[in-house]
Coordinates of C-alpha atoms in Angstrom, one line a residue:
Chain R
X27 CA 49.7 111.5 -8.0
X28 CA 51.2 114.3 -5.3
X29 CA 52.4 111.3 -3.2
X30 CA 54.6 109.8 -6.7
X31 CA 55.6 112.9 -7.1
X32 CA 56.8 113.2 -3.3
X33 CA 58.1 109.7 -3.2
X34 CA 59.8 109.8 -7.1
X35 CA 61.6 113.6 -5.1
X36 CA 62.9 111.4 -2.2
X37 CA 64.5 108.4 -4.2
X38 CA 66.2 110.9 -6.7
X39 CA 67.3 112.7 -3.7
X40 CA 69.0 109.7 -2.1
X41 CA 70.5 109.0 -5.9
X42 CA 72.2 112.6 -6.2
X43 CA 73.1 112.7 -2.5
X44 CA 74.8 109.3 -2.3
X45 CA 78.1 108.9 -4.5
X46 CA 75.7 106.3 -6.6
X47 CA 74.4 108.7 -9.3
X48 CA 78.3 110.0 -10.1
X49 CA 79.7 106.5 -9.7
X50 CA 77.0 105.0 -12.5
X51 CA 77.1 108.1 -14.8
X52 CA 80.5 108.7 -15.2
X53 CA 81.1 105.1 -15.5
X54 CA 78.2 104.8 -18.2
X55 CA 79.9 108.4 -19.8
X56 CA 83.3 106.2 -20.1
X57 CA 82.3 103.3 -21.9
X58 CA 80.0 104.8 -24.3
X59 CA 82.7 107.7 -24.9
X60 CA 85.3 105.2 -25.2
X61 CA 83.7 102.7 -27.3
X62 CA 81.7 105.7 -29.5
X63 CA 85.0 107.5 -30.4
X64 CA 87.5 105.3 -30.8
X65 CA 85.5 104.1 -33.9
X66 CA 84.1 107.4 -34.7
X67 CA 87.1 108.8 -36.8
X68 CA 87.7 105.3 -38.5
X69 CA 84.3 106.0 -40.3
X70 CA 84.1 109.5 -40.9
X71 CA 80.6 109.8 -40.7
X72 CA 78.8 112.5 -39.0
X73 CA 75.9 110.2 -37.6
X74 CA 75.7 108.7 -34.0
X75 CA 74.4 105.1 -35.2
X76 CA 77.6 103.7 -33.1
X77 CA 76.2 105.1 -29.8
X78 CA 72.7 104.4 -30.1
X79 CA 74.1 101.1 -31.2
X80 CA 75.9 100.2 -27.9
X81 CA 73.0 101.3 -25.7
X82 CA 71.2 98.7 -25.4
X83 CA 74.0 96.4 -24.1
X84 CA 75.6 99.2 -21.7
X85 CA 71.7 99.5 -20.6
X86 CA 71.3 95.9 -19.7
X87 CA 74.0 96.5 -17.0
X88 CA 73.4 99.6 -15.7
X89 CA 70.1 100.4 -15.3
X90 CA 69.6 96.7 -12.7
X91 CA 72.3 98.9 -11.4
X92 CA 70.2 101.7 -10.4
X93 CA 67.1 100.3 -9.5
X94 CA 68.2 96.9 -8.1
X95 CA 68.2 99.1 -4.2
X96 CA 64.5 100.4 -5.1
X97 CA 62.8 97.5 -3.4
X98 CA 64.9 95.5 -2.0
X99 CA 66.9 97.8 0.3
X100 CA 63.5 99.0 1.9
X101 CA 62.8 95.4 2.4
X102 CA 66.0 94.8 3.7
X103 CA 65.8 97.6 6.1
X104 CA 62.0 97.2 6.9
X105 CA 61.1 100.9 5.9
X106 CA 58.7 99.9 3.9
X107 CA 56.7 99.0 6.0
X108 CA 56.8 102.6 7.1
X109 CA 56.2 103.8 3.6
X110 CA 53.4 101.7 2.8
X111 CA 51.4 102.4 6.5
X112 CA 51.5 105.9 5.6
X113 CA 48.9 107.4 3.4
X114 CA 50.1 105.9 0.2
X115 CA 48.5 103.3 -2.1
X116 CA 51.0 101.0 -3.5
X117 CA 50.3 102.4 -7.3
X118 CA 51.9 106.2 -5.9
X119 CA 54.8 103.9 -4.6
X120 CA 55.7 102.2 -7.5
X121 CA 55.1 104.9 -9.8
X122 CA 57.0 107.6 -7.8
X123 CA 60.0 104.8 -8.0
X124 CA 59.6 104.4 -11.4
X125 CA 59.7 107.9 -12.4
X126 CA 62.8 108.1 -10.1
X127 CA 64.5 105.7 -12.3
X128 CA 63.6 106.9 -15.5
X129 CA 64.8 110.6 -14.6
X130 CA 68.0 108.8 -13.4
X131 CA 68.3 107.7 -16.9
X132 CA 67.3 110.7 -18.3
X133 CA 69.9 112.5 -16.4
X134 CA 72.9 110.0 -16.9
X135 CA 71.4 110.9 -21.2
X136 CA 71.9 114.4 -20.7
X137 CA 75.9 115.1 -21.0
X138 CA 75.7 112.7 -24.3
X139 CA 74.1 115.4 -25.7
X140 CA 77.1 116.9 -26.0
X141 CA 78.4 114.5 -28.9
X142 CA 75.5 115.3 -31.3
X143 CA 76.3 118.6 -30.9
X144 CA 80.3 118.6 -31.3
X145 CA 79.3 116.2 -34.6
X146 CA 77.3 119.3 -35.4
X147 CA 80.1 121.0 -35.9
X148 CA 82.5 118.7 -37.7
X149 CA 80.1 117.2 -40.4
X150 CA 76.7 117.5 -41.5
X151 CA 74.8 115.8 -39.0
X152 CA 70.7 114.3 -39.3
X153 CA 68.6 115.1 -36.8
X154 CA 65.5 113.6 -37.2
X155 CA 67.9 110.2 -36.9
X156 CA 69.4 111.5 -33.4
X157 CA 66.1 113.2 -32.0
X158 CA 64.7 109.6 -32.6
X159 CA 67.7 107.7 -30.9
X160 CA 66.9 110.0 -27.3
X161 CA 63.2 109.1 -27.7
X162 CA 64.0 105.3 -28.2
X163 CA 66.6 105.6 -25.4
X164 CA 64.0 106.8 -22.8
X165 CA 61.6 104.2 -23.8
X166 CA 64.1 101.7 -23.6
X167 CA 65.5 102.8 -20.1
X168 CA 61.8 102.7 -19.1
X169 CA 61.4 99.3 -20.3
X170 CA 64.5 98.3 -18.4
X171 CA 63.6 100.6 -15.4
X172 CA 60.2 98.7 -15.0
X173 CA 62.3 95.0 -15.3
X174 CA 65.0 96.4 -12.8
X175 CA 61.9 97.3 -10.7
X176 CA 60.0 93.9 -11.0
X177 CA 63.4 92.2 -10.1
X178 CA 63.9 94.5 -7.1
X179 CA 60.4 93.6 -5.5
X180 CA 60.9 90.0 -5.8
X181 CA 64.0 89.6 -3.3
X182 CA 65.8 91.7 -0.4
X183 CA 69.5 90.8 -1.4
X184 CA 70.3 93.5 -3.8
X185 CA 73.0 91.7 -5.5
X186 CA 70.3 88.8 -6.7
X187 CA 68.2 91.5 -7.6
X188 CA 70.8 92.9 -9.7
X189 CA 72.1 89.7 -11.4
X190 CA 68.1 88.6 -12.3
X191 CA 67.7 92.2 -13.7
X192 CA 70.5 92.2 -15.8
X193 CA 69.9 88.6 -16.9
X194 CA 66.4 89.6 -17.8
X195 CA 67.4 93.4 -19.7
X196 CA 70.1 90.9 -21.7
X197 CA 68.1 88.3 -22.8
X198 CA 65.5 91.1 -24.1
X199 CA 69.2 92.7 -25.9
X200 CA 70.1 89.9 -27.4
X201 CA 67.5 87.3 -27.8
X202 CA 66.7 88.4 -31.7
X203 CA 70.5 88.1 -32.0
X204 CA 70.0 84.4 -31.5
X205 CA 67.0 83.0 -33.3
X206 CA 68.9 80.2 -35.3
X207 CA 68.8 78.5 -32.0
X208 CA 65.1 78.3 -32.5
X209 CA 62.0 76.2 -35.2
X210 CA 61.3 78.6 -37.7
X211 CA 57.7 78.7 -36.9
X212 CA 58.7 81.0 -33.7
X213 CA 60.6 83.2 -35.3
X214 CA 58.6 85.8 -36.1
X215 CA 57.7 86.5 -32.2
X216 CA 60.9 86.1 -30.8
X217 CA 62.4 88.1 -33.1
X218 CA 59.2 91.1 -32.1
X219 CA 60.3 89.9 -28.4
X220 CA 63.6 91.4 -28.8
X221 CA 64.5 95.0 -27.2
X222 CA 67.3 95.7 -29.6
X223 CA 65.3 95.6 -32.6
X224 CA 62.5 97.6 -31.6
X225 CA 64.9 100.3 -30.7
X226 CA 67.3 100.0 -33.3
X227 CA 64.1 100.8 -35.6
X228 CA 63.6 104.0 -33.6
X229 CA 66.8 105.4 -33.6
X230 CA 67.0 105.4 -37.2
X231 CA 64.6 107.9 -37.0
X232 CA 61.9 105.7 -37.5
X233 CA 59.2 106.2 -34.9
X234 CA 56.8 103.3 -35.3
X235 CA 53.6 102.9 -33.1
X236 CA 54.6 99.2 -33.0
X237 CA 58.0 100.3 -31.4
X238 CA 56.8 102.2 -28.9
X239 CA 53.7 100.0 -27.9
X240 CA 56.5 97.3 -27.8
X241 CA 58.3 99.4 -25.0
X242 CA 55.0 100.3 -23.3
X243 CA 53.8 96.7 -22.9
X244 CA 57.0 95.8 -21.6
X245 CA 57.4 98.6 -18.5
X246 CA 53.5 97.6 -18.3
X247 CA 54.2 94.0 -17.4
X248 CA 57.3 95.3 -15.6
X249 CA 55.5 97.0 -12.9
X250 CA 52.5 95.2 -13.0
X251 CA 54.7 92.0 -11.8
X252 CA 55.9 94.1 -9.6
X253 CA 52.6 94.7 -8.6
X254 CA 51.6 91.1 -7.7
X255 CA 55.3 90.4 -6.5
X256 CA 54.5 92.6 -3.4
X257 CA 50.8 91.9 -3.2
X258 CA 51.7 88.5 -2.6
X259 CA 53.9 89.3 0.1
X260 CA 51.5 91.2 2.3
Chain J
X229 CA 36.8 103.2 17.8
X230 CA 38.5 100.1 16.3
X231 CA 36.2 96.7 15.9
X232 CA 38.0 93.3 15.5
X233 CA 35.7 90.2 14.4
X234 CA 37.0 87.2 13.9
X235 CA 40.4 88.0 12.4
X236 CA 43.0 84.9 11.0
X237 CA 45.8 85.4 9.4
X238 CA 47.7 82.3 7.8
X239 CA 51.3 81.9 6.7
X240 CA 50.6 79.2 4.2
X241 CA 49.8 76.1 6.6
X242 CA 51.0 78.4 9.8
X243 CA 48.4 79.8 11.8
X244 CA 49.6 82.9 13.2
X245 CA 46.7 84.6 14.1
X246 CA 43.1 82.6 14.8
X247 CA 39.8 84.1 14.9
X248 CA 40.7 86.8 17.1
X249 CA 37.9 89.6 17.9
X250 CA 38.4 93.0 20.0
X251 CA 36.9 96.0 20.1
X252 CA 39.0 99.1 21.1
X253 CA 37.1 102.1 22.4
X254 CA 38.3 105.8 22.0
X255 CA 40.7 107.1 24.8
X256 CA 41.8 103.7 25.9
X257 CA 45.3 102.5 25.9
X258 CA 45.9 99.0 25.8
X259 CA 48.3 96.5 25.6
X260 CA 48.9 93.3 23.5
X261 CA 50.8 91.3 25.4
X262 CA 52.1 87.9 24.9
X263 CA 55.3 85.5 24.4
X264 CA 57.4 85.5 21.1
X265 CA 55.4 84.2 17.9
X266 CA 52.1 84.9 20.0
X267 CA 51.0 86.9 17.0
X268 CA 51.4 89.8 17.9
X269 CA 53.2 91.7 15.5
X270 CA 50.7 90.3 12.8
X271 CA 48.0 91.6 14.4
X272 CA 49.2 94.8 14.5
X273 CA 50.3 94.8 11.2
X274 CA 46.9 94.0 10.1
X275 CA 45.4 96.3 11.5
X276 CA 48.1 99.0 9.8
X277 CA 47.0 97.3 6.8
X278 CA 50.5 96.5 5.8
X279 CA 49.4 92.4 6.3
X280 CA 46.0 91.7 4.5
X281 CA 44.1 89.3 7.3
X282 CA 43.4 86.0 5.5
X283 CA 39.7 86.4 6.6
X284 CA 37.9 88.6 9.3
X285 CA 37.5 91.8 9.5
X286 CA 38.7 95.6 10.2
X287 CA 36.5 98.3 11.0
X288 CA 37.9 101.3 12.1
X289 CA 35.3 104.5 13.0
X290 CA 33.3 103.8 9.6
X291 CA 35.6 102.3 7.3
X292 CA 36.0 99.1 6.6
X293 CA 39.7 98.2 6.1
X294 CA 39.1 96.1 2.7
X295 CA 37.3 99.0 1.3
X296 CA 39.1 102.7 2.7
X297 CA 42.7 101.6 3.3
X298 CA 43.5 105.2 2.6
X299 CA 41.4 106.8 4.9
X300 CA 41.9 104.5 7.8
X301 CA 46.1 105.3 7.0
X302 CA 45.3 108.6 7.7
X303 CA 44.0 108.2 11.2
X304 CA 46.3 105.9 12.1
X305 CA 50.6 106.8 13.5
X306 CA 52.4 103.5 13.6
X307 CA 55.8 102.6 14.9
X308 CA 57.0 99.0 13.9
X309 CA 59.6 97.1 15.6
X310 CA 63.0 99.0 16.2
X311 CA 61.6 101.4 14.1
X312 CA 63.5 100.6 10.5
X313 CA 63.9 104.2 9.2
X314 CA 65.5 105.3 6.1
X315 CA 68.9 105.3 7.5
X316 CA 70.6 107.3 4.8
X317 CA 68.4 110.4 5.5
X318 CA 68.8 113.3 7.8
X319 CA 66.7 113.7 10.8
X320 CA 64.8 116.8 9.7
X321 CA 64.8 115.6 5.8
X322 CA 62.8 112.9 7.5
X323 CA 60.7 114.2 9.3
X324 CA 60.0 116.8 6.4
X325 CA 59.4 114.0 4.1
X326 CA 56.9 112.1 6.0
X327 CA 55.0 115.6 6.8
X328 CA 54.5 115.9 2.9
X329 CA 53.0 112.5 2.7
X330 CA 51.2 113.1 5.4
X331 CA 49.7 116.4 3.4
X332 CA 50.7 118.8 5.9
X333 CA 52.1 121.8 3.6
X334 CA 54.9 124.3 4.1
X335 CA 54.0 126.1 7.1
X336 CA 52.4 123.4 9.0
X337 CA 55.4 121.6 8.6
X338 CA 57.9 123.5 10.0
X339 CA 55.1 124.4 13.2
X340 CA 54.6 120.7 13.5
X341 CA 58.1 119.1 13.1
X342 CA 59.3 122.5 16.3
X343 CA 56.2 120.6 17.7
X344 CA 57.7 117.3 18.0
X345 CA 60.9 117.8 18.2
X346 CA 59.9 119.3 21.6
X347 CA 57.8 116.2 22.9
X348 CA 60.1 113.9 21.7
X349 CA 63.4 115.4 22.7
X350 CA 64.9 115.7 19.2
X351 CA 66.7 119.3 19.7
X352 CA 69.9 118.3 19.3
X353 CA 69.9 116.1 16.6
X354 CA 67.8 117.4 13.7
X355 CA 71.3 117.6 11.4
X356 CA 72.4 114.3 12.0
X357 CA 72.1 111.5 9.6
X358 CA 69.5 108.7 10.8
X359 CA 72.1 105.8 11.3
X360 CA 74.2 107.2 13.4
X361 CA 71.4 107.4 15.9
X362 CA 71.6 105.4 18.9
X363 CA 68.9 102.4 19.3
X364 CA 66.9 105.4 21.8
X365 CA 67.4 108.1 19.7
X366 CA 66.3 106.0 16.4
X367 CA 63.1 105.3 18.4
X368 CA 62.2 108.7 19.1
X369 CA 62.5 109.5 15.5
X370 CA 60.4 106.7 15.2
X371 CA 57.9 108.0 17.5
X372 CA 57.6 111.7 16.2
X373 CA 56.9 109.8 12.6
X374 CA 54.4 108.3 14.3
X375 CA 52.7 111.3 15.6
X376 CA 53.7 113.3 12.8
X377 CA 49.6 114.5 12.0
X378 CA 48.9 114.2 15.7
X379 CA 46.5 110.7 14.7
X380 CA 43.5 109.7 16.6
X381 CA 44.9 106.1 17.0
X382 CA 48.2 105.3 17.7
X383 CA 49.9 101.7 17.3
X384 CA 53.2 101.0 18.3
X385 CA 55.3 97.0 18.3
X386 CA 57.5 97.1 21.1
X387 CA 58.3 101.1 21.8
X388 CA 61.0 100.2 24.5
X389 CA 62.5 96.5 22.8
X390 CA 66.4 97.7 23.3
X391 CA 66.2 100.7 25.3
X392 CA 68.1 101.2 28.0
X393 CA 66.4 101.7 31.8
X394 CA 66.4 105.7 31.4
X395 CA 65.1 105.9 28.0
X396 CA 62.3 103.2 28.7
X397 CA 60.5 105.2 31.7
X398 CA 61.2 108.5 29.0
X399 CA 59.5 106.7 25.8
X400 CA 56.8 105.3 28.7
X401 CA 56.0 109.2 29.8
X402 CA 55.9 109.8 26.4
X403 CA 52.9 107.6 25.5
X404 CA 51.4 107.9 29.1
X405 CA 51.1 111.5 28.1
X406 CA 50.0 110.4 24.4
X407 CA 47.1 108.4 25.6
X408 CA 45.3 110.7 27.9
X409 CA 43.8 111.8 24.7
X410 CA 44.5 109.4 22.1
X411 CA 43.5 105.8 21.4
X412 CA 46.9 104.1 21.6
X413 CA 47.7 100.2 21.1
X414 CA 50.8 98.8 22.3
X415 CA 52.6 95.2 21.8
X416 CA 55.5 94.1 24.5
X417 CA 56.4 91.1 26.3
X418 CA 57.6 93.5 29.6
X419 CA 54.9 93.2 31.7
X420 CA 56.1 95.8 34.3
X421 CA 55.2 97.9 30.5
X422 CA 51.8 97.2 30.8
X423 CA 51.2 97.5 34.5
X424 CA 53.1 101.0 34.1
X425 CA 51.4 102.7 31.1
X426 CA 48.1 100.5 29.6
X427 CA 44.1 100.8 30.7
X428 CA 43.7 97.3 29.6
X429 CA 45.7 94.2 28.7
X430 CA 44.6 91.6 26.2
X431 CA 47.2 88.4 26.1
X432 CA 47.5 86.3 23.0
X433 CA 49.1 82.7 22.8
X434 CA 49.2 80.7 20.0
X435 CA 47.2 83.4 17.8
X436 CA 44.5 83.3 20.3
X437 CA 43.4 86.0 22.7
X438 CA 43.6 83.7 26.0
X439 CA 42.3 87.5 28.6
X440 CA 41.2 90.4 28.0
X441 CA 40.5 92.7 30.7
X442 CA 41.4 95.8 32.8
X443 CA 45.1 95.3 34.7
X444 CA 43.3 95.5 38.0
X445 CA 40.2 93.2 37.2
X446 CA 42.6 90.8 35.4
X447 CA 44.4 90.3 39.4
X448 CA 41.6 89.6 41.1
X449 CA 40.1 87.4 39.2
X450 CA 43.0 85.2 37.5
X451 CA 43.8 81.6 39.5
X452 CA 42.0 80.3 41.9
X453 CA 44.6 80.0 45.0
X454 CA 46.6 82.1 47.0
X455 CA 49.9 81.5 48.6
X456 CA 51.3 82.2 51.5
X457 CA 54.8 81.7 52.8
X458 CA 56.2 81.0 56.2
X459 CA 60.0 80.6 57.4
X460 CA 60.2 79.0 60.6
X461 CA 63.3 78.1 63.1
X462 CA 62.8 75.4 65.3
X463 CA 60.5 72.9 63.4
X464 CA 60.6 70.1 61.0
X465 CA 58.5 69.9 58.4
X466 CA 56.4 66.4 59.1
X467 CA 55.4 68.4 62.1
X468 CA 54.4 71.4 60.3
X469 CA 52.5 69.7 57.8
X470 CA 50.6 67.5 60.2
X471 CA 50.3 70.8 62.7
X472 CA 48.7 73.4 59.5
X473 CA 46.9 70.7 57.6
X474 CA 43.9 70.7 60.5
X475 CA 43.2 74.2 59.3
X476 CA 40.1 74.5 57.0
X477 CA 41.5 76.5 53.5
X478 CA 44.4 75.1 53.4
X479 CA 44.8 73.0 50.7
X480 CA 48.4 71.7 50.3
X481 CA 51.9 72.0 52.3
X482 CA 54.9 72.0 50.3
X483 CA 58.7 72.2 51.3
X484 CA 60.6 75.0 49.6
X485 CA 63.9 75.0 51.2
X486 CA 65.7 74.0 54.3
X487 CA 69.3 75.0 55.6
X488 CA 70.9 72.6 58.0
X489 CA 70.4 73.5 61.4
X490 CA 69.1 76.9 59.9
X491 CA 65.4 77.9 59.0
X492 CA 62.7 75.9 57.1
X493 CA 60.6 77.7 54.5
X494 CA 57.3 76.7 53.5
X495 CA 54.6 77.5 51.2
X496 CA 51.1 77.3 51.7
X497 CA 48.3 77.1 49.0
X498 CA 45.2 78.6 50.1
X499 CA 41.3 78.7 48.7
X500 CA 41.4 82.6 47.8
X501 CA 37.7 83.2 49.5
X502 CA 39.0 83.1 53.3
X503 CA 42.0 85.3 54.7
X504 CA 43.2 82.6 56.7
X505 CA 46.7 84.7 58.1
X506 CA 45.2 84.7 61.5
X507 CA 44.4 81.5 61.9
X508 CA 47.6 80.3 60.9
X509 CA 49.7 82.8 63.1
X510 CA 47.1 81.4 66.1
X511 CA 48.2 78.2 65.2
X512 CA 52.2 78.6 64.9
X513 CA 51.5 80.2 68.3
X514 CA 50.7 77.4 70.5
X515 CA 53.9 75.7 69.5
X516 CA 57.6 75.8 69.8
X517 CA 58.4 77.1 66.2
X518 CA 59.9 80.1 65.8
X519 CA 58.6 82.4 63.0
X520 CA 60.7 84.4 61.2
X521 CA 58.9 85.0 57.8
X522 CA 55.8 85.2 57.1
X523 CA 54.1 87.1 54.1
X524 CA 51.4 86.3 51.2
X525 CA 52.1 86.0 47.4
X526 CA 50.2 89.0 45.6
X527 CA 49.2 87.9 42.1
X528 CA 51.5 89.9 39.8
X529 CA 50.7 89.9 36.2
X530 CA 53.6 87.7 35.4
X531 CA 52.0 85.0 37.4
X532 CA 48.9 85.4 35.5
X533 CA 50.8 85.9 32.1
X534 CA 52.8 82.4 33.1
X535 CA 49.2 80.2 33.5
X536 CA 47.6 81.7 30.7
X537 CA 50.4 81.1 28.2
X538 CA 52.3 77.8 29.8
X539 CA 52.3 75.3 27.0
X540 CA 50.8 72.1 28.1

């Protein structure tokens, strides 16, 4: 657990050193800013259902944006072949690189606290609704952290890595958003399949143990592909 | 120290590495030489555990490789290839960061990173960021990350591949100076490498170990003939062949080269048992050539390495 620990320090160092951290969170402050309040006003309703609303989507990009250089750059490079002959099992190296994502998530959250809190002031605003949102947010980011993740290990072109993680984090988005394309028979598990919904049901201030065991199984298949994606390359 | 049974690694169909066993004692340093795609990169990964061997196996001091990865990590500093760093990092940062993993804490750090940075000549470049390292000084790094815990066995995949003259007999002191103490296992394809800084030589070919033996015993015992050359004036070389060929040992004449009106250079192959260099200056003697060169082939190593790794 020390060597996560040590290895989930390094990658958010690299994150908050390079310009990649600013670039992705201020572009991911924009568009949920943007697309938030330009509707906010037209309601006039002191909730934040329109931001927790967008997430997902804005999600699907970004976060194959952050974690598409885990893997792949340090196959790219050959470091990890450094990383893994040192002292390490493989279970400290992907968990230290997941926790490195999911903090990067957690820390492009943290300045979107601020519009709860300016709704605070301006209307009577829910909490139990928002506190819910945050929680569903982090699960979802760790969901998509752990996809991102499994997408990373299984090329060293960073660009495919992002375009499969993204295509993956979307189709979770939106897949319950299409079942008329499929026999009513498989409705009922495509529509559990999809990300959206299980979040959606959180932020309302729902917190469901189906929700979040939903989220779990999914950053547990995430990195446990990711675990037989690299076994099967050594 | 480290004991090798019957190790094969496949790529799919590719055989890489076949059924190769070796057994590396403590203090030695030895090199694994062969041509490109000999399999020598693989074995060394293996044995870093970074490749898992398709069967055969690992033991190194009392672990098993299968069963303590972790522990055999610990004893072991490797440098692979060109030495892929993080290149985004700061030297120190670096070095800092692979102390931690390596479970030295705060003050052992900074004793051992002054430590290194003295045997590896890293002084003046602690502040700089990794990829704006030269190719020499890239592989120092590499070297102190190596060392980093001062390991009992040390295994490094080409130290010197793209180093210029000076920084190759440096890195070379280096590891001479390493392996006094420590068990140290090199790959190269420089032979002049091996001759300079290994105990013992083992040379793979195909993904089999075709010698393994001490540089000196290796010499001696490799091939069965000896050559000798001679450059005369004066003769032709029907004459010379009919003239040498009564001597007992020699086995065949051959022409190498003749300049018109100039000198005619011959080589001799000998049976290695007799010294026959007096006989055959007696012989030149009693007739009208002139000799001008005269000298014996000594078996180099890259004569041995050519025979034992021709492809047939």
């Amino acid at each position: 657990m020390h060597q996560a620990i040590r290895i989930c320090n390094k990658e958010l160092k690299d994150y908050f050193i390079s310009p990649i951290a600013y670039i992705v969170i201020s572009i991911f402050l924009l568009v949920t800013g943007w697309f938030f309040f330009t509707t906010f006003f037209y309601y006039n309703q002191a909730d934040l259902r329109n931001f927790f609303g967008l997430l997902p989507i804005t999600f699907a990009f970004l976060i194959p944006a952050v974690t598409m250089r885990l893997f792949s750059e340090e196959m790219n490079v050959g470091s990890y072949e450094l990383l893994i002959t040192l002292p390490v099992t493989f279970k400290d190296v992907l968990l230290g690189k997941f926790l490195a994502g999911v903090l990067f998530v957690a820390a492009a959250l943290l300045p979107t606290l601020a519009y709860p809190i300016c709704i605070a002031f301006m209307g009577q605003l829910d909490w139990g609704p928002v506190a819910g949102g945050y929680l569903g947010a982090l699960l979802l980011g760790a969901a998509f952290v752990a996809v991102g993740l499994f997408s990373s290990s299984l090329t060293r072109n960073q660009i495919i890595a992002f375009v499969v993680g993204m295509a993956i984090c979307f189709s979770l988005t939106l897949i319950d958003k299409m079942l008329f394309f499929f026999p009513n028979s498989l409705l009922g598990v495509i529509g559990y399949l999809g990300a959206d919904f299980h979040f959606q049901n959180i932020a309302k201030g729902i917190v469901d143990s189906r929700d979040i065991l939903y989220f779990l199984s999914v950053v547990f298949i995430g990195l446990y592909g990711t675990h037989l994606v690299m076994q099967e390359k050594s | 120290m480290i004991h090798v049974e019957n190790l094969t690694k496949y790529y799919n169909e590719f055989c890489a590495v076949d059924r190769i066993s070796v057994d590396i004692h403590k203090g030695e340093v030895l090199g694994l030489l062969g041509p490109n795609g000999a399999g020598k990169t693989t074995t060394l990964r293996m044995l870093t555990g970074y490749f898992m061997p398709t069967s055969g196996t690992i033991r190194v001091k009392d672990y098993l490789l299968d069963e303590n990865l972790l522990e055999i990590k610990k004893l072991i500093g490797y440098l692979p290839e060109s030495a892929p760093l993080y290149h985004n990092m700061l030297v120190f940062d670096y070095l800092d960061y692979v102390a931690g993993i390596r479970g030295l804490d705060k003050d052992q750090r900074a004793f051992r990173i002054r430590q290194l940075v003295d045997l590896c000549g890293l002084g003046e470049i602690m502040h700089r960021s990794i990829n704006e390292l030269s190719k020499g000084l890239n592989q120092r790094v590499g070297l102190a990350h190596a060392m980093m815990t001062d390991p009992e066995i040390l295994i490094l995949d080409e130290p010197t591949s793209g180093l210029d003259p000076n920084q190759i007999v440096e890195i070379r002191e280096i590891i001479r100076k390493i392996g006094e103490e420590k068990t140290v296992i090199l790959s190269t394809h420089i032979l002049s490498e091996v001759e300079a800084t290994c105990d013992r030589v083992v040379i793979l070919n195909n993904g089999k170990i075709v010698a393994d033996d001490h540089v000196e015993n290796l010499k001696q015992t490799a091939g069965q003939k000896h050559f000798i050359h001679l450059e005369l004036l004066n003769a032709d070389f029907q004459k010379v062949c009919h003239g040498l060929n009564g001597i007992q040992g020699i086995e065949n004449t051959e022409q190498i080269d003749e300049t018109p009106g100039g000198s005619l250079k011959v080589r001799l192959a000998c049976e290695s048992a007799v010294d026959l260099r007096e006989t055959i200056y007696q012989t030149i003697k009693q007739t009208s050539w002139v000799l001008i060169g005269f000298h014996q082939e000594t078996k180099t190593l890259e004569n041995i390495f050519r025979e034992l790794t021709k492809e047939d």
